Short mmCIF file of C-alpha atoms (C1' of nucleotides) in Angstrom, two decimals:
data_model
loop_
_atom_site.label_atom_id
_atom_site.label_comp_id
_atom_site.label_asym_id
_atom_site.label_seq_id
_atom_site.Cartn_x
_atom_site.Cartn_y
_atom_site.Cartn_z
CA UNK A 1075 132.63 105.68 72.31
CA UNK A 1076 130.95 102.12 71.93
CA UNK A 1077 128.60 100.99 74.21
CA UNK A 1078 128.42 97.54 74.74
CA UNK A 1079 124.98 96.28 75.44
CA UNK A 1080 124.22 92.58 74.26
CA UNK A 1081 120.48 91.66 73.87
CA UNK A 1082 121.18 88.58 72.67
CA UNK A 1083 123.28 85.60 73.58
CA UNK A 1084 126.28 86.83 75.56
CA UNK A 1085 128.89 84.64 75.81
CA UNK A 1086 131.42 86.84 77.46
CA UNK A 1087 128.94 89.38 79.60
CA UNK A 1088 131.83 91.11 81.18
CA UNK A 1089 134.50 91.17 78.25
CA UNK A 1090 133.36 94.95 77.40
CA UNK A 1091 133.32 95.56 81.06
CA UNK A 1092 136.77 95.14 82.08
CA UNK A 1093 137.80 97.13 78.77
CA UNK A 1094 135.97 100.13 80.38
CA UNK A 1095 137.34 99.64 83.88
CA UNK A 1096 140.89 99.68 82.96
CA UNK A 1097 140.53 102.95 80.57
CA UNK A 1098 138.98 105.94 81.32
CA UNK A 1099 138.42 106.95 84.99
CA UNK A 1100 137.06 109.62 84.36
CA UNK A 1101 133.91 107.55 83.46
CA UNK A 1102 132.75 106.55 86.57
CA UNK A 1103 130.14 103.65 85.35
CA UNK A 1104 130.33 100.26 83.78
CA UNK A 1105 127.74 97.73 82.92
CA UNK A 1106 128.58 94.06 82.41
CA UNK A 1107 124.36 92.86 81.51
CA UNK A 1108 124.35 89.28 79.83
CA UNK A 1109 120.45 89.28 78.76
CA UNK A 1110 120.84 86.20 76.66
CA UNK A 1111 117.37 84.42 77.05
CA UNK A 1112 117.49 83.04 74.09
CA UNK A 1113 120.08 80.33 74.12
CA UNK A 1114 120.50 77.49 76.42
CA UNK A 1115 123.13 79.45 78.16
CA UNK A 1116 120.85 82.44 78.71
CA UNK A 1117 118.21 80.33 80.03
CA UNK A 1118 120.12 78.98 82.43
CA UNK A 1119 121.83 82.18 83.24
CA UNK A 1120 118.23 83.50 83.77
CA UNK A 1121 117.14 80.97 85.87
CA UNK A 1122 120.58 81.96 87.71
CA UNK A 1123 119.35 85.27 88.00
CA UNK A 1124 115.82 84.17 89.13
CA UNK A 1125 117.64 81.91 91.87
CA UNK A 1126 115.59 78.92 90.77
CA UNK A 1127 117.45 76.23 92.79
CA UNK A 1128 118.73 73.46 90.97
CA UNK A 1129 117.73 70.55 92.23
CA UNK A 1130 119.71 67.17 92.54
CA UNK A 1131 118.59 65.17 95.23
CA UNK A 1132 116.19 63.60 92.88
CA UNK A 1133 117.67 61.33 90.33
CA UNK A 1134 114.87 62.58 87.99
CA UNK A 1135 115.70 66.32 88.49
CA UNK A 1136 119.47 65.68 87.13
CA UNK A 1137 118.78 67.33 84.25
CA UNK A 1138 118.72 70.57 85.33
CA UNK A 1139 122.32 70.47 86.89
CA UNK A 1140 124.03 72.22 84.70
CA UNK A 1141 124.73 75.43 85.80
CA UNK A 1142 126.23 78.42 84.34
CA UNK A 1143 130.11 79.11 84.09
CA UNK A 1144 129.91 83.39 83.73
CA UNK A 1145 126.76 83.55 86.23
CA UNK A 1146 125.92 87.18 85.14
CA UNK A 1147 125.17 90.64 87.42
CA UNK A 1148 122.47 90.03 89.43
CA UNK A 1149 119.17 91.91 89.61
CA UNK A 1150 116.90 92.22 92.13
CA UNK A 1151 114.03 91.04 91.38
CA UNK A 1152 110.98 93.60 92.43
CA UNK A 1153 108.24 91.83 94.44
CA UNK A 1154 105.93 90.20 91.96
CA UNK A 1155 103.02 90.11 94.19
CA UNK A 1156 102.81 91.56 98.06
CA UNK A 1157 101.54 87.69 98.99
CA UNK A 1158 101.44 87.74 102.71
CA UNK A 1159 104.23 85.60 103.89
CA UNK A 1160 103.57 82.88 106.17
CA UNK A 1161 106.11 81.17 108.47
CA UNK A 1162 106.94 77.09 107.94
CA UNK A 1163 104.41 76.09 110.78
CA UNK A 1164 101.71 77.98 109.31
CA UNK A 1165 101.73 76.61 105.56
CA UNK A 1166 100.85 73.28 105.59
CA UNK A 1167 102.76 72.06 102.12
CA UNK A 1168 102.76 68.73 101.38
CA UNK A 1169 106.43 68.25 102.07
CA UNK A 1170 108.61 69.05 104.84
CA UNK A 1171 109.86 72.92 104.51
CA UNK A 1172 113.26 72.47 105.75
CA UNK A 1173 113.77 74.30 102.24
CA UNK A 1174 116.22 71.06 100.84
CA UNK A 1175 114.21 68.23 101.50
CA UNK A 1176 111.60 67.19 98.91
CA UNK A 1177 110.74 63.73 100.07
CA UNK A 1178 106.88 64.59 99.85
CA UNK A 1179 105.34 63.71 102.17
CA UNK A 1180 104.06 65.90 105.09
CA UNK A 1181 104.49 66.24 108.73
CA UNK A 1182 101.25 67.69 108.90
CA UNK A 1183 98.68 68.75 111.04
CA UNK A 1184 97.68 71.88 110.29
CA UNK A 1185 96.79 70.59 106.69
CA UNK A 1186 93.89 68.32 107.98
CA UNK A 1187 91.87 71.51 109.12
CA UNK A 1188 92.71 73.67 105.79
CA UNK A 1189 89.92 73.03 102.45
CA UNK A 1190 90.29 74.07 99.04
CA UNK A 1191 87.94 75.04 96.59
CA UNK A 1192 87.15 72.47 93.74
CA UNK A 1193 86.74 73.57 90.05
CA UNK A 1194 86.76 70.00 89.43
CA UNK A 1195 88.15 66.32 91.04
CA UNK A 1196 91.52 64.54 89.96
CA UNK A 1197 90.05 61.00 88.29
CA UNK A 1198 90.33 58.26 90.84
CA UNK A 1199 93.69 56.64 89.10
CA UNK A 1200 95.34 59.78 90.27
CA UNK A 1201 94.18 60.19 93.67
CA UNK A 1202 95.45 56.27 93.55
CA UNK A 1203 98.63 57.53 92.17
CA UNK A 1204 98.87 60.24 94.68
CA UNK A 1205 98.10 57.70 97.20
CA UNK A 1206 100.97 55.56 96.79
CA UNK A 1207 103.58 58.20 97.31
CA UNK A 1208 101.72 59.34 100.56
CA UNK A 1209 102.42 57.81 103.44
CA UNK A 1210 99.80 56.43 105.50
CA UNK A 1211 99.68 59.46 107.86
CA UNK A 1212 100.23 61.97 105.29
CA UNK A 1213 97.94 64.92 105.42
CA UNK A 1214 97.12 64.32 101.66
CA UNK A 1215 95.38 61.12 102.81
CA UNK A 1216 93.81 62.37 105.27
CA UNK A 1217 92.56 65.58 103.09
CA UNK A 1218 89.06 66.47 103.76
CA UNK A 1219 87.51 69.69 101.65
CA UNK A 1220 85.60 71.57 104.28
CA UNK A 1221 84.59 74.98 102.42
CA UNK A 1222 83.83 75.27 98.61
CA UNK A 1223 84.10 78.68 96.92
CA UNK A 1224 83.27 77.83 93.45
CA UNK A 1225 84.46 80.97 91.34
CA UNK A 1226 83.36 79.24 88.35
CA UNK A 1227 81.76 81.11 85.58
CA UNK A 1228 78.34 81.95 84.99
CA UNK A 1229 77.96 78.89 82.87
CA UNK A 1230 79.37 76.76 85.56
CA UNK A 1231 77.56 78.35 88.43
CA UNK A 1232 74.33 76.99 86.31
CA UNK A 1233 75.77 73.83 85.52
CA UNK A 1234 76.87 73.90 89.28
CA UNK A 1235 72.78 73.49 89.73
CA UNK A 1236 73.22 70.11 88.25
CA UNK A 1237 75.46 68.17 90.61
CA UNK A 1238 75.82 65.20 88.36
CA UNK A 1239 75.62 66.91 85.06
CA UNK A 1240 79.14 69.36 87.05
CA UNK A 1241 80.81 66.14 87.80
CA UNK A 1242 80.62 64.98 84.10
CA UNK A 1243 81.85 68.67 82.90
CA UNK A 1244 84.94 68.09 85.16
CA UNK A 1245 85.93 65.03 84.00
CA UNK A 1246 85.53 65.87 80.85
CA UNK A 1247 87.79 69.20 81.38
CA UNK A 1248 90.47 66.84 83.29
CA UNK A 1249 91.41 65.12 80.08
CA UNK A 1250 93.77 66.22 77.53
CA UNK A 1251 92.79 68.24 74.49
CA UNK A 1252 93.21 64.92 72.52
CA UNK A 1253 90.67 63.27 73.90
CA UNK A 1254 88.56 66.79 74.12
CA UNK A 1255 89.11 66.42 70.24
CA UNK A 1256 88.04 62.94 70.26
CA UNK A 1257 84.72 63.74 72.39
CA UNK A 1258 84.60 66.53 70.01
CA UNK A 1259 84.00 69.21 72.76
CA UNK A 1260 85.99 72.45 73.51
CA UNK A 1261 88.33 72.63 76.39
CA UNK A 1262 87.06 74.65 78.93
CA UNK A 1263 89.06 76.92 81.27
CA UNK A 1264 88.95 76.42 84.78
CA UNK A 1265 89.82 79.39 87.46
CA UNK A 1266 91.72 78.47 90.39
CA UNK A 1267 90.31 80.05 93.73
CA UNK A 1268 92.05 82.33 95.73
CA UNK A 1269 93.04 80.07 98.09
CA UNK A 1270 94.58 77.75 95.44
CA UNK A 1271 96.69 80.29 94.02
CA UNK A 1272 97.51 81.82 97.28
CA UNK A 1273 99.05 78.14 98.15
CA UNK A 1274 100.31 77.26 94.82
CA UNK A 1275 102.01 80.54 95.56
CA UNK A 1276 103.67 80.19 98.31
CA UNK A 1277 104.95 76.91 97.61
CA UNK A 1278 106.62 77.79 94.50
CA UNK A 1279 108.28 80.72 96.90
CA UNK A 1280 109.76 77.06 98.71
CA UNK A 1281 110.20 75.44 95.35
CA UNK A 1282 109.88 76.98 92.28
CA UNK A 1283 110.22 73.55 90.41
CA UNK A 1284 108.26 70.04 91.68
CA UNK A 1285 109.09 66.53 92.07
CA UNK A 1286 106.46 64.35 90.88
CA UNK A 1287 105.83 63.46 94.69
CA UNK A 1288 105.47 67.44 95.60
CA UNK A 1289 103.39 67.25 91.97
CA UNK A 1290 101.33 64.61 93.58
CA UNK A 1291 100.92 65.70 96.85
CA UNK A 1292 100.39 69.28 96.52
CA UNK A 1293 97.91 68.47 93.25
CA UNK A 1294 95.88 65.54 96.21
CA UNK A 1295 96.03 68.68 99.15
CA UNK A 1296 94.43 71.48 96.48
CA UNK A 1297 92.44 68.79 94.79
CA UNK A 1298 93.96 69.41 91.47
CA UNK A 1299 94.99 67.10 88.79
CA UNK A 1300 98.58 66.86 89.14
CA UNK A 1301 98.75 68.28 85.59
CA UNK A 1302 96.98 71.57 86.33
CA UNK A 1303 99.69 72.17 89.44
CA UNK A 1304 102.28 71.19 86.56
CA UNK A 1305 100.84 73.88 84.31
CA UNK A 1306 100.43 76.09 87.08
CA UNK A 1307 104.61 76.04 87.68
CA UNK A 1308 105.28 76.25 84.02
CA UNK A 1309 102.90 79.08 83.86
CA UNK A 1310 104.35 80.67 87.01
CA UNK A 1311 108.09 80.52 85.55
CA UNK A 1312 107.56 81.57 82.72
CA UNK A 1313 105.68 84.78 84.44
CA UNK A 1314 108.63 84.96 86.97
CA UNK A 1315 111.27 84.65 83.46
CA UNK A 1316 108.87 87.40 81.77
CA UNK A 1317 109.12 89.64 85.07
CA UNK A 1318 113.11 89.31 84.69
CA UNK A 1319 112.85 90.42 81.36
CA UNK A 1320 110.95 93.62 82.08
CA UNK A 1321 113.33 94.44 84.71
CA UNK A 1322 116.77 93.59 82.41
CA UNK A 1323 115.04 96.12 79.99
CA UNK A 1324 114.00 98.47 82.24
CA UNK A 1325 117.67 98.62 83.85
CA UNK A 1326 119.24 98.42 80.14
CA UNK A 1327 117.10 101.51 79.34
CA UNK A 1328 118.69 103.57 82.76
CA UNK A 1329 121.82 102.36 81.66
CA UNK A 1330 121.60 103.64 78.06
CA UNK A 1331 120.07 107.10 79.17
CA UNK A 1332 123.31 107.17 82.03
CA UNK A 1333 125.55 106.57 78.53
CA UNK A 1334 123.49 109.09 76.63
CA UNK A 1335 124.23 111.95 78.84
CA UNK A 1336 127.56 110.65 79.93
CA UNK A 1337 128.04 111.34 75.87
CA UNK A 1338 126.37 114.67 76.04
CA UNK A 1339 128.69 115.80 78.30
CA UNK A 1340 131.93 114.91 77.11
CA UNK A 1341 130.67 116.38 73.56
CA UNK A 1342 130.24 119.35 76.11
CA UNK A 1343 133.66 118.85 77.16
CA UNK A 1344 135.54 118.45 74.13
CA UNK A 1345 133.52 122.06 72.60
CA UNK A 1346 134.74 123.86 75.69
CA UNK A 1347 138.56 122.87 74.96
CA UNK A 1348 138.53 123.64 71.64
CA UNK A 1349 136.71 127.13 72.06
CA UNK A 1350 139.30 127.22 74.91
CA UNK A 1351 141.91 126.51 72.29
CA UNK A 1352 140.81 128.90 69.51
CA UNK A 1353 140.39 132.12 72.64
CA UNK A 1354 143.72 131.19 73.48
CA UNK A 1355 145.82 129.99 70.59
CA UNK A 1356 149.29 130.33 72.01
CA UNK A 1357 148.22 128.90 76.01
CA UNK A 1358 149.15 125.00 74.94
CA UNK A 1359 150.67 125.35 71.08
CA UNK A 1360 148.90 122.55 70.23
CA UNK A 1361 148.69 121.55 66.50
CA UNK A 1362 145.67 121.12 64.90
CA UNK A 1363 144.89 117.65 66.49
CA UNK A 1364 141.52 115.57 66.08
CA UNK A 1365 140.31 113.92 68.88
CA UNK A 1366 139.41 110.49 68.67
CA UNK A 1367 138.74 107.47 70.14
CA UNK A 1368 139.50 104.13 69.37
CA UNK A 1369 136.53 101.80 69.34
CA UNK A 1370 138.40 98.81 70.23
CA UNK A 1371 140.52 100.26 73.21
CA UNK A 1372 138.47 102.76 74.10
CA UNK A 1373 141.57 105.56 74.48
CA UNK A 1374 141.76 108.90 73.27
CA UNK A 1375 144.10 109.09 70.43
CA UNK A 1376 144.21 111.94 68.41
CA UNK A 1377 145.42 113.09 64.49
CA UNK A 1378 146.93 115.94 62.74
CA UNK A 1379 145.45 115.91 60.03
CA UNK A 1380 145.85 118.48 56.99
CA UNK A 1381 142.22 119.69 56.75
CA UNK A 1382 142.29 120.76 60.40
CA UNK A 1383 145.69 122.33 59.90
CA UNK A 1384 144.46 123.89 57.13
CA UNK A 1385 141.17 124.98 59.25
CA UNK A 1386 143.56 126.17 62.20
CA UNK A 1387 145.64 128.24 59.67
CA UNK A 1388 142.65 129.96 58.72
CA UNK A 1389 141.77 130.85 62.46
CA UNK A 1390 145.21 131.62 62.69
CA UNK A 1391 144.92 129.12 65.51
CA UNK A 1392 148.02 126.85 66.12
CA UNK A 1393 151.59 126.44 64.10
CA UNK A 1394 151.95 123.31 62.23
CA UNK A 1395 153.79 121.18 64.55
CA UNK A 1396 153.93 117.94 64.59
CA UNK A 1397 154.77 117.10 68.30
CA UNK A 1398 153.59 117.75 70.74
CA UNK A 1399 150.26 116.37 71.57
CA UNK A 1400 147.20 116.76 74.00
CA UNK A 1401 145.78 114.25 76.04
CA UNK A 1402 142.75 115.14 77.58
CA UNK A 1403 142.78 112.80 80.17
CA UNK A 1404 146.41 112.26 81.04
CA UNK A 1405 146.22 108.97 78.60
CA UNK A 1406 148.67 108.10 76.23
CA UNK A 1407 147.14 106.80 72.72
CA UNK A 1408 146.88 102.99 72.16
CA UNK A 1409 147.94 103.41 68.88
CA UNK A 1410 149.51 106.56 66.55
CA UNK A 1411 146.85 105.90 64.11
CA UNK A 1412 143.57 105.96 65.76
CA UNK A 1413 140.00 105.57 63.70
"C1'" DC B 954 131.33 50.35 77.23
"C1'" DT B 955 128.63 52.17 73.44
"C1'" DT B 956 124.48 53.21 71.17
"C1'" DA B 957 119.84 53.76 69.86
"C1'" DA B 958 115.17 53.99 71.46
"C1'" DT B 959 112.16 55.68 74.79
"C1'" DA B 960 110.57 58.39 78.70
"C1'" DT B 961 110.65 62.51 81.33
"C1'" DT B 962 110.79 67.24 82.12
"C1'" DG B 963 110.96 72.15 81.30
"C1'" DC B 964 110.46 75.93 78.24
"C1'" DG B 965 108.80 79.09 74.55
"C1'" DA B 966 105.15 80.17 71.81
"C1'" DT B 967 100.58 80.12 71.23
"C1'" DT B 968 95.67 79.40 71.91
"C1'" DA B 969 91.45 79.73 74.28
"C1'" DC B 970 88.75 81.10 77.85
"C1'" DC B 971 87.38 84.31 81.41
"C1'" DT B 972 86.93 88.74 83.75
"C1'" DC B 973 86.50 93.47 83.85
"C1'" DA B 974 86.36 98.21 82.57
"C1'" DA C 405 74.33 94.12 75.77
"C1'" DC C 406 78.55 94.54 73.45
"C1'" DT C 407 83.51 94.88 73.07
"C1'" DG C 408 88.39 95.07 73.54
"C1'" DA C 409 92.24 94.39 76.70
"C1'" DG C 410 94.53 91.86 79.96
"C1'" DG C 411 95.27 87.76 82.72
"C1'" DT C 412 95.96 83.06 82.80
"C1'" DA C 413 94.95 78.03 82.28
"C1'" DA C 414 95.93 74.92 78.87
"C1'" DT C 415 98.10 73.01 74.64
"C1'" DC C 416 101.74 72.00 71.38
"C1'" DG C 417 106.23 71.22 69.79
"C1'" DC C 418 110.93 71.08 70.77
"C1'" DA C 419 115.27 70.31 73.20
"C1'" DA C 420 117.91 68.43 76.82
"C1'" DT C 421 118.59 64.79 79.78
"C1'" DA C 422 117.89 60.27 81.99
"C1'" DT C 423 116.86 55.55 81.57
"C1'" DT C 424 116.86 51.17 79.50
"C1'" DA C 425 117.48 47.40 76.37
#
DNA sequence: CTTAATATTGCGATTACCTCA
DNA sequence: ACTGAGGTAATCGCAATATTA
């Protein structure tokens, strides 16, 4: 018996499948799993399986049309995180939930009343930047922080004593490590609050991917740099992707133990007819026939061969006669000369 | 229309920092 | 106080795609 299980790129995910569904019915389970996360087509084929919408109202998002010919079975996905759900009206995003549109700017009024905690503030180009998307009555303009819950570390909770020396420390964190490198200082890691992450969250349950003017918007409304909510999406895929993963393994690992003892048991099965043959050697005058199985069709063929005449001679088993034969499962052979 | 250069974006791998047991 | 593990923000390099000259 072969069991198909492809770890790696799987171009055809089902071939092996409809093999088995066509042959033996007495084997009640099939598995067609394409984990192929390591080619472009598994990637994408991932992301089908993680329902990451492709977008392509955005002329800028076009890449990412492409979408997979063989989308493979689907998995549920377990809950990553029991992240209290909150209805449209109550989650002031940046952009309009209507779960299609991405234009970026808000209807909001909820927004207005809702602060965020500030490990550090975007530079002034980028609330500029961040500006010019917005419309004049977008929330993002209007953005006021009204509670601060700085979950820095200890070192920043000092430096936090130091209003002005903080403000440098930020800026300096807000630039890229090349010009950390230049300035010849560290980068330094900067926790997002709880209530960052909890939004952040739930808007990558509306979008999983951003726009630059959901970027923008939702980077002005938590009073990130747009980078860190870029980083935060990449980071947040690529936890959803690694999520995937564990479950495709977990499920491949049922699947091989269901094989396994799906194995065991015809092993079981083909002892009991032969002990069945040798306590009753004249019930089906069978020769001395081999049971096999061809790999490639996956039907029960079976042999006479001389060694297992010779073996049922010896029991004083079965007559050497070529025809006729025994097909466990009411199958004829693919082929006379099986493997 | 074709093509090369450039920009943009996402991803995988990895690093670095932080928190906690 | 120290330490190792785990989580995660951040970085880097690459590939795919879009845009533009």
């Amino acid at each position: 018996m072969e069991l198909g299980l492809s770890l790696g790129e799987a171009p055809k995910p089902f071939a092996f499948m409809e093999k088995s569904t066509k042959t033996n019915k007495g084997l009640e389970f099939c598995m067609g799993l394409g984990v192929g996360l390591n080619t472009r087509e598994g990637k994408e084929a991932a992301d089908q399986r993680h329902s990451i919408p492709r977008r392509s109202e955005d002329g800028e998002e076009g890449r990412d049309k492409t979408v997979s010919a063989n989308p493979p079975v689907q998995l549920d996905l377990l809950p990553l995180a029991p992240v209290p759900r909150y209805t449209s009206s109550q989650l002031p995003f940046p952009w309009p939930v209507d779960h299609g549109n991405s234009d970026g700017c808000s209807s909001g009024q909820a927004a207005t009343t809702r602060g965020f905690d500030v490990n550090l503030l975007p530079s002034t180009d980028e609330i500029d930047d961040a500006a010019a998307v917005d419309s004049p009555n977008s929330i993002a303009s209007s953005f006021q922080m009204e509670f601060s819950i700085y979950r820095g570390s200890k070192r920043d909770r000092e430096s936090s004593a130091a209003p002005a020396a903080n403000d440098c420390e930020a800026e300096r964190a807000s630039s890229r490590a090349s010009d950390e490198e230049e300035n010849g200082l560290t980068r330094k890691k900067l926790r997002l609050s709880k209530e960052q992450s909890a939004f952040l969250e739930e808007s990558f349950k509306e979008h999983n991917t951003l726009n630059p003017k959901q970027k923008l918007a939702l980077a002005k409304q938590l009073n990130l740099r747009p980078r860190q909510v870029e980083v935060w999406f990449q980071n947040r895929r690529a936890r959803t992707k690694l999520k995937q993963t564990e479950v495709d393994c977990e499920y491949l690992k049922r699947c091989c133990e269901t094989l396994t003892e799906e194995n065991r048991k015809l092993h079981k099965e083909l002892q009991e007819l032969r002990a069945l043959k040798t306590s009753h050697p004249f019930y089906m005058q069978l020769p001395a026939t081999t049971l096999t199985m061809c790999p490639s069709c996956e039907r029960v063929a079976t042999t006479t061969t001389p060694a297992a005449a010779d073996g049922a001679a010896k029991t004083g088993g079965f007559p050497a006669v070529s025809k006729p034969r025994f097909y466990p499962f009411s199958q004829q052979p693919h082929q006379s000369t099986a493997s």
